[in-house]
XYZ file of C-alpha atoms in Angstrom:
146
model
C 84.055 -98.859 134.942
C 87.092 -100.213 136.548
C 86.924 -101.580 140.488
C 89.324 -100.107 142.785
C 90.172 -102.172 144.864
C 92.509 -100.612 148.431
C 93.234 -101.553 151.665
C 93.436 -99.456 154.547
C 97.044 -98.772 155.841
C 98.015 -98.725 159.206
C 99.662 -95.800 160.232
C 99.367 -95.384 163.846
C 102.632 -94.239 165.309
C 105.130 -97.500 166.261
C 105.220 -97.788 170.150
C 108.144 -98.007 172.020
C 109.414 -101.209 173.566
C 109.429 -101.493 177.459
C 113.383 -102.105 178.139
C 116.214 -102.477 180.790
C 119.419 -101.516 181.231
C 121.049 -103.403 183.821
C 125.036 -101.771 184.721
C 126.984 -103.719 187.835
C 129.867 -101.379 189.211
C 132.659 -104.059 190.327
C 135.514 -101.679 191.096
C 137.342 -98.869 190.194
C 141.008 -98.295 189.751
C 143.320 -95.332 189.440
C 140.944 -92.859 190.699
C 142.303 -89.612 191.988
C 142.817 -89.045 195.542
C 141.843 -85.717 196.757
C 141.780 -86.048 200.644
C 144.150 -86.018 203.107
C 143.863 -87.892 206.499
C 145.209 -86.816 209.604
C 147.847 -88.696 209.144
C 148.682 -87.095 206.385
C 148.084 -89.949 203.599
C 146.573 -88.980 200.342
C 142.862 -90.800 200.467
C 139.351 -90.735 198.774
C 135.629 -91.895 199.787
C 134.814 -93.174 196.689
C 131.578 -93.559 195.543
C 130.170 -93.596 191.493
C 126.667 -92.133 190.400
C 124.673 -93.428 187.001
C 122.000 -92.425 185.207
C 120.888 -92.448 181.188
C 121.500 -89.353 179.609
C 117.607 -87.625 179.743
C 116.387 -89.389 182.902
C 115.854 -87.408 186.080
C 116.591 -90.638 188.437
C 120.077 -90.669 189.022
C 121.440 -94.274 191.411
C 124.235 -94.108 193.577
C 126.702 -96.814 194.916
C 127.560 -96.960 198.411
C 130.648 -95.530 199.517
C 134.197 -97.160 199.488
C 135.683 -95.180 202.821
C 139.659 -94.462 202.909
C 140.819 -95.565 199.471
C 144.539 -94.817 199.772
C 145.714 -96.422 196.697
C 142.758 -95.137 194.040
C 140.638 -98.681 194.028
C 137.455 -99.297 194.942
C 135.132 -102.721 195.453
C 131.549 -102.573 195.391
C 129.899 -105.291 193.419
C 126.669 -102.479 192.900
C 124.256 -103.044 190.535
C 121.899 -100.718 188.854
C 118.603 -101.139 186.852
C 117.513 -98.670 184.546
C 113.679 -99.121 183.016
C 113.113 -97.015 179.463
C 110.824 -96.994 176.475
C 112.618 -97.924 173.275
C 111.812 -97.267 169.661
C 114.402 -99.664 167.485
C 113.336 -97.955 163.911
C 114.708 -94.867 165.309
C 117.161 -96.038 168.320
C 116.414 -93.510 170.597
C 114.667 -94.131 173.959
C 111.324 -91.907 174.635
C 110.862 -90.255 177.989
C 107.194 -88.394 178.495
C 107.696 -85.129 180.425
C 105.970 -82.145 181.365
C 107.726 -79.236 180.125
C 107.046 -77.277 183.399
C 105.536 -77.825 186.916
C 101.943 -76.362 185.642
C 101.620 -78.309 182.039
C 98.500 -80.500 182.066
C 100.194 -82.736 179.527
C 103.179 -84.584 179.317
C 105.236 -84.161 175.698
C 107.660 -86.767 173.833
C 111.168 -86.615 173.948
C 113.647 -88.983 172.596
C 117.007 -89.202 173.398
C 120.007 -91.576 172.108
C 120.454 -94.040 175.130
C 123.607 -93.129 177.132
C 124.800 -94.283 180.239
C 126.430 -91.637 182.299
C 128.618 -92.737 185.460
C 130.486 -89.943 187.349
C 133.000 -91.067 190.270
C 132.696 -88.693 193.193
C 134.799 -88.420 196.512
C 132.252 -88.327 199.397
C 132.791 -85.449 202.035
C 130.968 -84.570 205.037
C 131.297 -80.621 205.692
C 132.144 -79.713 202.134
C 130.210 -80.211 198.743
C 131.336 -83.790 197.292
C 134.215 -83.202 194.740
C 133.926 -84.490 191.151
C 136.832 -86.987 190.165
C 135.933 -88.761 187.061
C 133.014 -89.440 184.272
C 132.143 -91.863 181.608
C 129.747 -91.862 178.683
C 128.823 -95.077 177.512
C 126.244 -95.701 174.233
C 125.223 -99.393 174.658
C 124.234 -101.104 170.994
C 121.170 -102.911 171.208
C 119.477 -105.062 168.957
C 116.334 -106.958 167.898
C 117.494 -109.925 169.762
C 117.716 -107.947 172.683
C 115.078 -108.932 175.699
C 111.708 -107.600 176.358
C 110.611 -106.389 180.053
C 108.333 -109.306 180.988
């Protein structure tokens, strides 16, 4: 009788890699200006918000007040932590699916950074001027979260 000779095989699921994705907001150009001063010049208070498509935590910048010619400066950086899985390149967020779940399910998303460009008002609701989508390629080479 013939020996049979196996080897277990490992097939626990692959876990994700603890990454970052670091944005800096320099400036901003030809953005639209919606205001009016009392002076009557056409103005914005521009500020941009950023988040990864799938994330709850949305960052903002600080405001650039009385933009009259549609540029902004704000040297703003953001940090975004997320779980990676490079066989599948998608980035896995745990979430309840409602306020009274005991336990949190998987739920993987392609990694997209989303920055909007909003004009900042005081008595009305902020008015939406601009948005970008932006799918960053990232690689083996790219560095782990100490």
């Amino acid at each position: 009788m013939a020996k049979l000779n196996w080897h277990p095989i490992n097939i626990t699921p692959r876990a994700p890699q603890d990454l970052q994705l670091r944005v800096i907001v320099y400036n901003v150009q030809d953005v639209v200006l919606s205001d009016t001063s009392f002076t009557g010049e056409k103005m914005s208070d521009i500020y941009v918000k950023g988040w990864l498509k799938g994330q709850d935590k949305k960052q903002k910048t600080d405001v650039h007040y009385r933009s009259l010619n549609g540029e902004g400066n704000f040297n703003w950086r953001y940090i975004f932590p997320f779980k990676y899985l490079p066989a599948e390149e998608v980035m896995v967020i745990k979430k309840k699916e409602h306020f009274f779940s005991l336990d949190k399910h998987e739920e993987k998303y392609p990694v997209t950074f989303v920055a909007q460009i909003w004009d900042n008002d005081i008595f009305t609701p902020d008015d939406f001027l601009g948005l970008l989508e932006l799918k960053p390629e990232l690689h083996a080479e790219s560095q782990q979260v100490p």
